JSON list of C-alpha atoms in Angstrom, two decimals:
[
{"chain": "A", "resi": 16, "resn": "UNK", "atom": "CA", "xyz": [13.93, 5.24, 19.05]},
{"chain": "A", "resi": 17, "resn": "UNK", "atom": "CA", "xyz": [13.46, 2.41, 21.52]},
{"chain": "A", "resi": 18, "resn": "UNK", "atom": "CA", "xyz": [13.53, -0.80, 19.48]},
{"chain": "A", "resi": 19, "resn": "UNK", "atom": "CA", "xyz": [12.16, -2.81, 22.39]},
{"chain": "A", "resi": 20, "resn": "UNK", "atom": "CA", "xyz": [8.79, -2.14, 20.77]},
{"chain": "A", "resi": 21, "resn": "UNK", "atom": "CA", "xyz": [9.74, -4.82, 18.24]},
{"chain": "A", "resi": 22, "resn": "UNK", "atom": "CA", "xyz": [9.50, -7.40, 21.03]},
{"chain": "A", "resi": 23, "resn": "UNK", "atom": "CA", "xyz": [5.72, -7.27, 20.59]},
{"chain": "A", "resi": 24, "resn": "UNK", "atom": "CA", "xyz": [4.84, -9.71, 17.75]},
{"chain": "A", "resi": 25, "resn": "UNK", "atom": "CA", "xyz": [1.71, -7.85, 16.65]},
{"chain": "A", "resi": 26, "resn": "UNK", "atom": "CA", "xyz": [3.68, -4.63, 16.33]},
{"chain": "A", "resi": 27, "resn": "UNK", "atom": "CA", "xyz": [6.51, -6.33, 14.42]},
{"chain": "A", "resi": 28, "resn": "UNK", "atom": "CA", "xyz": [4.05, -7.92, 11.99]},
{"chain": "A", "resi": 29, "resn": "UNK", "atom": "CA", "xyz": [2.37, -4.54, 11.58]},
{"chain": "A", "resi": 30, "resn": "UNK", "atom": "CA", "xyz": [5.71, -2.92, 10.71]},
{"chain": "A", "resi": 31, "resn": "UNK", "atom": "CA", "xyz": [6.34, -5.55, 8.03]},
{"chain": "A", "resi": 32, "resn": "UNK", "atom": "CA", "xyz": [2.86, -5.06, 6.57]},
{"chain": "A", "resi": 33, "resn": "UNK", "atom": "CA", "xyz": [3.15, -1.27, 6.57]},
{"chain": "A", "resi": 34, "resn": "UNK", "atom": "CA", "xyz": [6.51, -1.56, 4.79]},
{"chain": "A", "resi": 35, "resn": "UNK", "atom": "CA", "xyz": [4.94, -3.72, 2.08]},
{"chain": "A", "resi": 36, "resn": "UNK", "atom": "CA", "xyz": [2.08, -1.25, 1.77]},
{"chain": "A", "resi": 37, "resn": "UNK", "atom": "CA", "xyz": [4.53, 1.62, 1.45]},
{"chain": "A", "resi": 38, "resn": "UNK", "atom": "CA", "xyz": [6.31, -0.08, -1.44]},
{"chain": "A", "resi": 39, "resn": "UNK", "atom": "CA", "xyz": [3.01, -0.66, -3.23]},
{"chain": "A", "resi": 40, "resn": "UNK", "atom": "CA", "xyz": [1.64, 2.80, -2.45]},
{"chain": "A", "resi": 41, "resn": "UNK", "atom": "CA", "xyz": [4.67, 4.89, -3.37]},
{"chain": "A", "resi": 42, "resn": "UNK", "atom": "CA", "xyz": [5.51, 2.68, -6.34]},
{"chain": "A", "resi": 43, "resn": "UNK", "atom": "CA", "xyz": [1.99, 2.88, -7.70]},
{"chain": "A", "resi": 44, "resn": "UNK", "atom": "CA", "xyz": [1.87, 6.63, -7.11]},
{"chain": "A", "resi": 45, "resn": "UNK", "atom": "CA", "xyz": [4.86, 7.01, -9.43]},
{"chain": "A", "resi": 46, "resn": "UNK", "atom": "CA", "xyz": [4.28, 4.25, -11.99]},
{"chain": "A", "resi": 47, "resn": "UNK", "atom": "CA", "xyz": [0.77, 5.29, -13.02]},
{"chain": "A", "resi": 48, "resn": "UNK", "atom": "CA", "xyz": [1.63, 8.97, -13.68]},
{"chain": "A", "resi": 49, "resn": "UNK", "atom": "CA", "xyz": [4.71, 7.85, -15.63]},
{"chain": "A", "resi": 50, "resn": "UNK", "atom": "CA", "xyz": [2.52, 5.60, -17.77]},
{"chain": "A", "resi": 51, "resn": "UNK", "atom": "CA", "xyz": [-0.10, 8.29, -18.28]},
{"chain": "A", "resi": 52, "resn": "UNK", "atom": "CA", "xyz": [2.44, 10.93, -19.34]},
{"chain": "A", "resi": 53, "resn": "UNK", "atom": "CA", "xyz": [5.10, 8.91, -21.18]},
{"chain": "A", "resi": 54, "resn": "UNK", "atom": "CA", "xyz": [2.89, 6.29, -22.82]},
{"chain": "A", "resi": 55, "resn": "UNK", "atom": "CA", "xyz": [-0.49, 7.96, -23.15]},
{"chain": "A", "resi": 56, "resn": "UNK", "atom": "CA", "xyz": [0.80, 11.51, -23.62]},
{"chain": "A", "resi": 57, "resn": "UNK", "atom": "CA", "xyz": [-1.34, 13.15, -20.91]},
{"chain": "A", "resi": 58, "resn": "UNK", "atom": "CA", "xyz": [-0.07, 16.41, -19.45]},
{"chain": "A", "resi": 59, "resn": "UNK", "atom": "CA", "xyz": [0.44, 16.98, -15.72]},
{"chain": "A", "resi": 60, "resn": "UNK", "atom": "CA", "xyz": [-2.99, 18.57, -15.24]},
{"chain": "A", "resi": 61, "resn": "UNK", "atom": "CA", "xyz": [-4.79, 15.70, -16.95]},
{"chain": "A", "resi": 62, "resn": "UNK", "atom": "CA", "xyz": [-2.77, 13.19, -14.93]},
{"chain": "A", "resi": 63, "resn": "UNK", "atom": "CA", "xyz": [-3.61, 14.96, -11.68]},
{"chain": "A", "resi": 64, "resn": "UNK", "atom": "CA", "xyz": [-7.30, 15.08, -12.52]},
{"chain": "A", "resi": 65, "resn": "UNK", "atom": "CA", "xyz": [-7.31, 11.35, -13.28]},
{"chain": "A", "resi": 66, "resn": "UNK", "atom": "CA", "xyz": [-5.78, 10.34, -9.95]},
{"chain": "A", "resi": 67, "resn": "UNK", "atom": "CA", "xyz": [-7.69, 12.95, -7.91]},
{"chain": "A", "resi": 68, "resn": "UNK", "atom": "CA", "xyz": [-10.87, 10.84, -7.46]},
{"chain": "A", "resi": 69, "resn": "UNK", "atom": "CA", "xyz": [-8.83, 8.09, -5.81]},
{"chain": "A", "resi": 70, "resn": "UNK", "atom": "CA", "xyz": [-7.52, 10.48, -3.18]},
{"chain": "A", "resi": 71, "resn": "UNK", "atom": "CA", "xyz": [-11.00, 11.84, -2.55]},
{"chain": "A", "resi": 72, "resn": "UNK", "atom": "CA", "xyz": [-12.36, 8.30, -2.21]},
{"chain": "A", "resi": 73, "resn": "UNK", "atom": "CA", "xyz": [-9.74, 7.47, 0.42]},
{"chain": "A", "resi": 74, "resn": "UNK", "atom": "CA", "xyz": [-10.76, 10.52, 2.45]},
{"chain": "A", "resi": 75, "resn": "UNK", "atom": "CA", "xyz": [-14.48, 9.78, 2.17]},
{"chain": "A", "resi": 76, "resn": "UNK", "atom": "CA", "xyz": [-14.03, 6.15, 3.26]},
{"chain": "A", "resi": 77, "resn": "UNK", "atom": "CA", "xyz": [-11.91, 6.98, 6.32]},
{"chain": "A", "resi": 78, "resn": "UNK", "atom": "CA", "xyz": [-14.77, 7.41, 8.86]},
{"chain": "A", "resi": 79, "resn": "UNK", "atom": "CA", "xyz": [-16.52, 4.21, 7.74]},
{"chain": "A", "resi": 80, "resn": "UNK", "atom": "CA", "xyz": [-13.29, 2.23, 7.91]},
{"chain": "A", "resi": 81, "resn": "UNK", "atom": "CA", "xyz": [-12.66, 3.58, 11.40]},
{"chain": "A", "resi": 82, "resn": "UNK", "atom": "CA", "xyz": [-16.06, 2.35, 12.54]},
{"chain": "A", "resi": 83, "resn": "UNK", "atom": "CA", "xyz": [-15.47, -1.08, 10.99]},
{"chain": "A", "resi": 84, "resn": "UNK", "atom": "CA", "xyz": [-12.17, -1.32, 12.86]},
{"chain": "A", "resi": 85, "resn": "UNK", "atom": "CA", "xyz": [-13.76, -0.34, 16.17]},
{"chain": "A", "resi": 86, "resn": "UNK", "atom": "CA", "xyz": [-16.49, -2.95, 15.82]},
{"chain": "A", "resi": 87, "resn": "UNK", "atom": "CA", "xyz": [-14.69, -5.87, 14.21]},
{"chain": "A", "resi": 88, "resn": "UNK", "atom": "CA", "xyz": [-10.93, -5.33, 14.50]},
{"chain": "A", "resi": 89, "resn": "UNK", "atom": "CA", "xyz": [-8.37, -4.97, 11.69]},
{"chain": "A", "resi": 90, "resn": "UNK", "atom": "CA", "xyz": [-9.02, -8.16, 9.72]},
{"chain": "A", "resi": 91, "resn": "UNK", "atom": "CA", "xyz": [-12.50, -7.28, 8.43]},
{"chain": "A", "resi": 92, "resn": "UNK", "atom": "CA", "xyz": [-11.44, -4.15, 6.53]},
{"chain": "A", "resi": 93, "resn": "UNK", "atom": "CA", "xyz": [-7.79, -5.06, 5.90]},
{"chain": "A", "resi": 94, "resn": "UNK", "atom": "CA", "xyz": [-8.21, -8.51, 4.30]},
{"chain": "A", "resi": 95, "resn": "UNK", "atom": "CA", "xyz": [-10.69, -7.35, 1.61]},
{"chain": "A", "resi": 96, "resn": "UNK", "atom": "CA", "xyz": [-8.55, -4.24, 1.17]},
{"chain": "A", "resi": 97, "resn": "UNK", "atom": "CA", "xyz": [-5.42, -6.29, 0.52]},
{"chain": "A", "resi": 98, "resn": "UNK", "atom": "CA", "xyz": [-7.33, -8.47, -1.95]},
{"chain": "A", "resi": 99, "resn": "UNK", "atom": "CA", "xyz": [-8.63, -5.41, -3.82]},
{"chain": "A", "resi": 100, "resn": "UNK", "atom": "CA", "xyz": [-5.13, -3.98, -3.85]},
{"chain": "A", "resi": 101, "resn": "UNK", "atom": "CA", "xyz": [-3.67, -7.19, -5.29]},
{"chain": "A", "resi": 102, "resn": "UNK", "atom": "CA", "xyz": [-6.35, -7.48, -7.96]},
{"chain": "A", "resi": 103, "resn": "UNK", "atom": "CA", "xyz": [-5.99, -3.85, -9.03]},
{"chain": "A", "resi": 104, "resn": "UNK", "atom": "CA", "xyz": [-2.21, -4.11, -9.28]},
{"chain": "A", "resi": 105, "resn": "UNK", "atom": "CA", "xyz": [-2.49, -7.34, -11.26]},
{"chain": "A", "resi": 106, "resn": "UNK", "atom": "CA", "xyz": [-4.89, -5.57, -13.62]},
{"chain": "A", "resi": 107, "resn": "UNK", "atom": "CA", "xyz": [-2.42, -2.70, -13.97]},
{"chain": "A", "resi": 108, "resn": "UNK", "atom": "CA", "xyz": [0.22, -5.26, -14.93]},
{"chain": "A", "resi": 109, "resn": "UNK", "atom": "CA", "xyz": [-2.00, -6.21, -17.90]},
{"chain": "A", "resi": 110, "resn": "UNK", "atom": "CA", "xyz": [-2.56, -2.71, -19.33]},
{"chain": "A", "resi": 111, "resn": "UNK", "atom": "CA", "xyz": [-1.35, -1.84, -22.82]},
{"chain": "A", "resi": 112, "resn": "UNK", "atom": "CA", "xyz": [-0.51, 1.38, -24.63]},
{"chain": "A", "resi": 113, "resn": "UNK", "atom": "CA", "xyz": [-4.13, 1.52, -25.76]},
{"chain": "A", "resi": 114, "resn": "UNK", "atom": "CA", "xyz": [-5.97, 0.83, -22.48]},
{"chain": "A", "resi": 115, "resn": "UNK", "atom": "CA", "xyz": [-8.87, 3.25, -22.16]},
{"chain": "A", "resi": 116, "resn": "UNK", "atom": "CA", "xyz": [-8.74, 6.11, -19.67]},
{"chain": "A", "resi": 117, "resn": "UNK", "atom": "CA", "xyz": [-12.06, 5.07, -18.02]},
{"chain": "A", "resi": 118, "resn": "UNK", "atom": "CA", "xyz": [-10.52, 1.64, -17.33]},
{"chain": "A", "resi": 119, "resn": "UNK", "atom": "CA", "xyz": [-7.43, 3.25, -15.81]},
{"chain": "A", "resi": 120, "resn": "UNK", "atom": "CA", "xyz": [-9.61, 5.48, -13.64]},
{"chain": "A", "resi": 121, "resn": "UNK", "atom": "CA", "xyz": [-11.66, 2.51, -12.44]},
{"chain": "A", "resi": 122, "resn": "UNK", "atom": "CA", "xyz": [-8.52, 0.54, -11.58]},
{"chain": "A", "resi": 123, "resn": "UNK", "atom": "CA", "xyz": [-7.07, 3.49, -9.69]},
{"chain": "A", "resi": 124, "resn": "UNK", "atom": "CA", "xyz": [-10.29, 3.82, -7.69]},
{"chain": "A", "resi": 125, "resn": "UNK", "atom": "CA", "xyz": [-10.16, 0.13, -6.78]},
{"chain": "A", "resi": 126, "resn": "UNK", "atom": "CA", "xyz": [-6.50, 0.47, -5.76]},
{"chain": "A", "resi": 127, "resn": "UNK", "atom": "CA", "xyz": [-7.32, 3.55, -3.65]},
{"chain": "A", "resi": 128, "resn": "UNK", "atom": "CA", "xyz": [-10.15, 1.69, -1.95]},
{"chain": "A", "resi": 129, "resn": "UNK", "atom": "CA", "xyz": [-7.80, -1.19, -1.15]},
{"chain": "A", "resi": 130, "resn": "UNK", "atom": "CA", "xyz": [-5.23, 1.20, 0.32]},
{"chain": "A", "resi": 131, "resn": "UNK", "atom": "CA", "xyz": [-7.88, 2.96, 2.40]},
{"chain": "A", "resi": 132, "resn": "UNK", "atom": "CA", "xyz": [-9.20, -0.33, 3.79]},
{"chain": "A", "resi": 133, "resn": "UNK", "atom": "CA", "xyz": [-5.70, -1.48, 4.70]},
{"chain": "A", "resi": 134, "resn": "UNK", "atom": "CA", "xyz": [-3.51, 1.41, 5.87]},
{"chain": "A", "resi": 135, "resn": "UNK", "atom": "CA", "xyz": [-5.36, 2.80, 8.89]},
{"chain": "A", "resi": 136, "resn": "UNK", "atom": "CA", "xyz": [-6.51, -0.54, 10.41]},
{"chain": "A", "resi": 137, "resn": "UNK", "atom": "CA", "xyz": [-3.01, -1.99, 10.18]},
{"chain": "A", "resi": 138, "resn": "UNK", "atom": "CA", "xyz": [-1.32, 1.06, 11.66]},
{"chain": "A", "resi": 139, "resn": "UNK", "atom": "CA", "xyz": [-3.79, 1.26, 14.52]},
{"chain": "A", "resi": 140, "resn": "UNK", "atom": "CA", "xyz": [-3.72, -2.48, 15.26]},
{"chain": "A", "resi": 141, "resn": "UNK", "atom": "CA", "xyz": [0.08, -2.58, 15.15]},
{"chain": "A", "resi": 142, "resn": "UNK", "atom": "CA", "xyz": [0.47, 0.05, 17.86]},
{"chain": "A", "resi": 143, "resn": "UNK", "atom": "CA", "xyz": [-2.40, -1.24, 20.04]},
{"chain": "A", "resi": 144, "resn": "UNK", "atom": "CA", "xyz": [-0.35, -3.73, 22.13]},
{"chain": "A", "resi": 145, "resn": "UNK", "atom": "CA", "xyz": [2.38, -1.22, 22.99]},
{"chain": "A", "resi": 146, "resn": "UNK", "atom": "CA", "xyz": [2.55, 0.18, 26.53]},
{"chain": "A", "resi": 147, "resn": "UNK", "atom": "CA", "xyz": [2.23, 3.95, 26.86]},
{"chain": "A", "resi": 148, "resn": "UNK", "atom": "CA", "xyz": [5.97, 4.43, 27.37]},
{"chain": "A", "resi": 149, "resn": "UNK", "atom": "CA", "xyz": [6.72, 2.80, 24.00]},
{"chain": "A", "resi": 150, "resn": "UNK", "atom": "CA", "xyz": [3.88, 4.24, 21.94]},
{"chain": "A", "resi": 151, "resn": "UNK", "atom": "CA", "xyz": [5.80, 7.27, 20.67]},
{"chain": "A", "resi": 152, "resn": "UNK", "atom": "CA", "xyz": [8.79, 5.05, 19.85]},
{"chain": "A", "resi": 153, "resn": "UNK", "atom": "CA", "xyz": [6.54, 2.58, 18.04]},
{"chain": "A", "resi": 154, "resn": "UNK", "atom": "CA", "xyz": [5.00, 5.37, 15.99]},
{"chain": "A", "resi": 155, "resn": "UNK", "atom": "CA", "xyz": [8.46, 6.70, 15.09]},
{"chain": "A", "resi": 156, "resn": "UNK", "atom": "CA", "xyz": [9.68, 3.22, 14.12]},
{"chain": "A", "resi": 157, "resn": "UNK", "atom": "CA", "xyz": [6.60, 2.67, 11.97]},
{"chain": "A", "resi": 158, "resn": "UNK", "atom": "CA", "xyz": [6.92, 6.01, 10.17]},
{"chain": "A", "resi": 159, "resn": "UNK", "atom": "CA", "xyz": [10.68, 5.64, 9.63]},
{"chain": "A", "resi": 160, "resn": "UNK", "atom": "CA", "xyz": [10.48, 2.11, 8.29]},
{"chain": "A", "resi": 161, "resn": "UNK", "atom": "CA", "xyz": [7.55, 3.11, 6.09]},
{"chain": "A", "resi": 162, "resn": "UNK", "atom": "CA", "xyz": [9.54, 5.94, 4.48]},
{"chain": "A", "resi": 163, "resn": "UNK", "atom": "CA", "xyz": [12.64, 3.80, 4.00]},
{"chain": "A", "resi": 164, "resn": "UNK", "atom": "CA", "xyz": [10.62, 0.93, 2.49]},
{"chain": "A", "resi": 165, "resn": "UNK", "atom": "CA", "xyz": [8.74, 3.33, 0.23]},
{"chain": "A", "resi": 166, "resn": "UNK", "atom": "CA", "xyz": [11.95, 4.87, -1.08]},
{"chain": "A", "resi": 167, "resn": "UNK", "atom": "CA", "xyz": [13.72, 1.53, -1.55]},
{"chain": "A", "resi": 168, "resn": "UNK", "atom": "CA", "xyz": [10.66, -0.09, -3.10]},
{"chain": "A", "resi": 169, "resn": "UNK", "atom": "CA", "xyz": [10.12, 2.78, -5.50]},
{"chain": "A", "resi": 170, "resn": "UNK", "atom": "CA", "xyz": [13.75, 2.59, -6.59]},
{"chain": "A", "resi": 171, "resn": "UNK", "atom": "CA", "xyz": [13.37, -1.17, -7.15]},
{"chain": "A", "resi": 172, "resn": "UNK", "atom": "CA", "xyz": [10.18, -0.79, -9.20]},
{"chain": "A", "resi": 173, "resn": "UNK", "atom": "CA", "xyz": [11.67, 2.00, -11.31]},
{"chain": "A", "resi": 174, "resn": "UNK", "atom": "CA", "xyz": [14.75, -0.17, -11.90]},
{"chain": "A", "resi": 175, "resn": "UNK", "atom": "CA", "xyz": [12.53, -3.04, -13.05]},
{"chain": "A", "resi": 176, "resn": "UNK", "atom": "CA", "xyz": [10.57, -0.69, -15.31]},
{"chain": "A", "resi": 177, "resn": "UNK", "atom": "CA", "xyz": [13.72, 0.82, -16.82]},
{"chain": "A", "resi": 178, "resn": "UNK", "atom": "CA", "xyz": [15.34, -2.57, -17.37]},
{"chain": "A", "resi": 179, "resn": "UNK", "atom": "CA", "xyz": [12.31, -4.00, -19.14]},
{"chain": "A", "resi": 180, "resn": "UNK", "atom": "CA", "xyz": [11.92, -0.85, -21.24]},
{"chain": "A", "resi": 181, "resn": "UNK", "atom": "CA", "xyz": [15.56, -1.07, -22.31]},
{"chain": "A", "resi": 182, "resn": "UNK", "atom": "CA", "xyz": [15.20, -4.74, -23.27]},
{"chain": "A", "resi": 183, "resn": "UNK", "atom": "CA", "xyz": [12.05, -4.00, -25.27]},
{"chain": "A", "resi": 184, "resn": "UNK", "atom": "CA", "xyz": [13.81, -1.16, -27.11]},
{"chain": "A", "resi": 185, "resn": "UNK", "atom": "CA", "xyz": [16.75, -3.46, -27.88]},
{"chain": "A", "resi": 186, "resn": "UNK", "atom": "CA", "xyz": [14.27, -5.87, -29.48]},
{"chain": "A", "resi": 187, "resn": "UNK", "atom": "CA", "xyz": [13.13, -3.11, -31.83]},
{"chain": "A", "resi": 188, "resn": "UNK", "atom": "CA", "xyz": [9.90, -2.14, -30.08]},
{"chain": "A", "resi": 189, "resn": "UNK", "atom": "CA", "xyz": [8.63, 1.43, -30.46]},
{"chain": "A", "resi": 190, "resn": "UNK", "atom": "CA", "xyz": [9.31, 3.70, -27.48]},
{"chain": "A", "resi": 191, "resn": "UNK", "atom": "CA", "xyz": [5.69, 4.04, -26.19]},
{"chain": "A", "resi": 192, "resn": "UNK", "atom": "CA", "xyz": [5.17, 0.29, -26.42]},
{"chain": "A", "resi": 193, "resn": "UNK", "atom": "CA", "xyz": [8.52, -0.36, -24.73]},
{"chain": "A", "resi": 194, "resn": "UNK", "atom": "CA", "xyz": [7.61, 1.98, -21.89]},
{"chain": "A", "resi": 195, "resn": "UNK", "atom": "CA", "xyz": [4.28, 0.20, -21.50]},
{"chain": "A", "resi": 196, "resn": "UNK", "atom": "CA", "xyz": [6.20, -3.09, -21.23]},
{"chain": "A", "resi": 197, "resn": "UNK", "atom": "CA", "xyz": [8.35, -1.60, -18.48]},
{"chain": "A", "resi": 198, "resn": "UNK", "atom": "CA", "xyz": [5.36, -0.31, -16.53]},
{"chain": "A", "resi": 199, "resn": "UNK", "atom": "CA", "xyz": [3.67, -3.70, -16.76]},
{"chain": "A", "resi": 200, "resn": "UNK", "atom": "CA", "xyz": [6.77, -5.45, -15.43]},
{"chain": "A", "resi": 201, "resn": "UNK", "atom": "CA", "xyz": [7.00, -3.06, -12.48]},
{"chain": "A", "resi": 202, "resn": "UNK", "atom": "CA", "xyz": [3.32, -3.47, -11.66]},
{"chain": "A", "resi": 203, "resn": "UNK", "atom": "CA", "xyz": [3.83, -7.23, -11.85]},
{"chain": "A", "resi": 204, "resn": "UNK", "atom": "CA", "xyz": [6.47, -7.02, -9.13]},
{"chain": "A", "resi": 205, "resn": "UNK", "atom": "CA", "xyz": [4.20, -4.78, -7.04]},
{"chain": "A", "resi": 206, "resn": "UNK", "atom": "CA", "xyz": [1.47, -7.40, -7.44]},
{"chain": "A", "resi": 207, "resn": "UNK", "atom": "CA", "xyz": [3.78, -10.02, -5.93]},
{"chain": "A", "resi": 208, "resn": "UNK", "atom": "CA", "xyz": [4.41, -7.81, -2.92]},
{"chain": "A", "resi": 209, "resn": "UNK", "atom": "CA", "xyz": [0.70, -7.17, -2.51]},
{"chain": "A", "resi": 210, "resn": "UNK", "atom": "CA", "xyz": [0.08, -10.92, -2.62]},
{"chain": "A", "resi": 211, "resn": "UNK", "atom": "CA", "xyz": [2.55, -11.44, 0.24]},
{"chain": "A", "resi": 212, "resn": "UNK", "atom": "CA", "xyz": [0.72, -8.68, 2.10]},
{"chain": "A", "resi": 213, "resn": "UNK", "atom": "CA", "xyz": [-2.60, -10.46, 1.56]},
{"chain": "A", "resi": 214, "resn": "UNK", "atom": "CA", "xyz": [-1.23, -13.72, 2.91]},
{"chain": "A", "resi": 215, "resn": "UNK", "atom": "CA", "xyz": [0.19, -12.07, 6.04]},
{"chain": "A", "resi": 216, "resn": "UNK", "atom": "CA", "xyz": [-2.62, -9.66, 6.85]},
{"chain": "A", "resi": 217, "resn": "UNK", "atom": "CA", "xyz": [-4.92, -12.49, 7.98]},
{"chain": "A", "resi": 218, "resn": "UNK", "atom": "CA", "xyz": [-2.64, -12.94, 11.01]},
{"chain": "A", "resi": 219, "resn": "UNK", "atom": "CA", "xyz": [-3.07, -9.33, 12.16]},
{"chain": "A", "resi": 220, "resn": "UNK", "atom": "CA", "xyz": [-5.06, -8.97, 15.36]},
{"chain": "A", "resi": 221, "resn": "UNK", "atom": "CA", "xyz": [-6.00, -6.13, 17.68]},
{"chain": "A", "resi": 222, "resn": "UNK", "atom": "CA", "xyz": [-4.30, -6.60, 21.04]},
{"chain": "A", "resi": 223, "resn": "UNK", "atom": "CA", "xyz": [-4.88, -4.76, 24.29]},
{"chain": "A", "resi": 224, "resn": "UNK", "atom": "CA", "xyz": [-2.03, -2.72, 25.71]},
{"chain": "A", "resi": 225, "resn": "UNK", "atom": "CA", "xyz": [-0.60, -3.79, 29.10]},
{"chain": "A", "resi": 226, "resn": "UNK", "atom": "CA", "xyz": [-2.34, -0.83, 30.74]},
{"chain": "A", "resi": 227, "resn": "UNK", "atom": "CA", "xyz": [-5.70, -1.87, 29.32]},
{"chain": "A", "resi": 228, "resn": "UNK", "atom": "CA", "xyz": [-5.11, -5.45, 30.41]},
{"chain": "A", "resi": 229, "resn": "UNK", "atom": "CA", "xyz": [-4.40, -4.34, 33.97]},
{"chain": "A", "resi": 230, "resn": "UNK", "atom": "CA", "xyz": [-7.51, -2.17, 33.99]},
{"chain": "A", "resi": 231, "resn": "UNK", "atom": "CA", "xyz": [-9.68, -5.11, 32.92]},
{"chain": "A", "resi": 232, "resn": "UNK", "atom": "CA", "xyz": [-8.02, -7.33, 35.50]},
{"chain": "A", "resi": 233, "resn": "UNK", "atom": "CA", "xyz": [-8.81, -4.78, 38.19]},
{"chain": "A", "resi": 234, "resn": "UNK", "atom": "CA", "xyz": [-12.49, -4.94, 37.30]}
]
C-alpha cells in the first residue's frame, strides 16, 4: 500500500470516519444478537429474522442515497445518517431486559438507515480527491483500516459489556439483568463514538481528483 494517499486531508478524514463507523457497525452487529439471545432468550432463527429487515432496508436505500450524493455531495446524506445512528445507539443504551421486540426492531431499522446514509457517501467522498495512480492504494488502505478498527472496536465493546456484567453479578443482580446492564454499557460507549463521528462528518467534502481538475482547467 502506498501511504502517500494519506497526504490528502479529505481522504485522511474519510479513513478516520470509516474507522469509527466500522466500530459502531461491527459492535452493534454483535451486541444486539447477544442481547436478543442471552437476555431475551430468542433462538438464532428468531434473531436473524429480527435483524433481516434492517439489511433489506440498507439495500433498498442504496440507489436513493447514491443519487443524493451525486446531486448534493456527502454532507446531505451523511450528517442526518450520523445523527440517526447516534440517536439509535443512545436508545439501545437505554433498553432493559423487558424492552418490547417491536421497539428493538424499530431501533434496528433506524440504526440501519443511519448506516446506509453514512457508509457509501463517506467512502466515495474520501477517495474522490485521490489521483488515479493512488486510487487502488486508497481503497486498500480504507478497507484494511476498516477491518482493523472493526475488530479492535468489537473487542473493546465486548470487554466493556463483560466487565459491566461481571460487576452487576457481583452486586447480586440476576444473570439476565446483569447481561442487560453489560449490553447497555457497551452501547453507551458506541454512542460516544457515533457522537464523535457526527461532529466530524460535517467537515467531509467531495473534492475533485487532480485529473478532473486538469480537465476542467483545460476547458
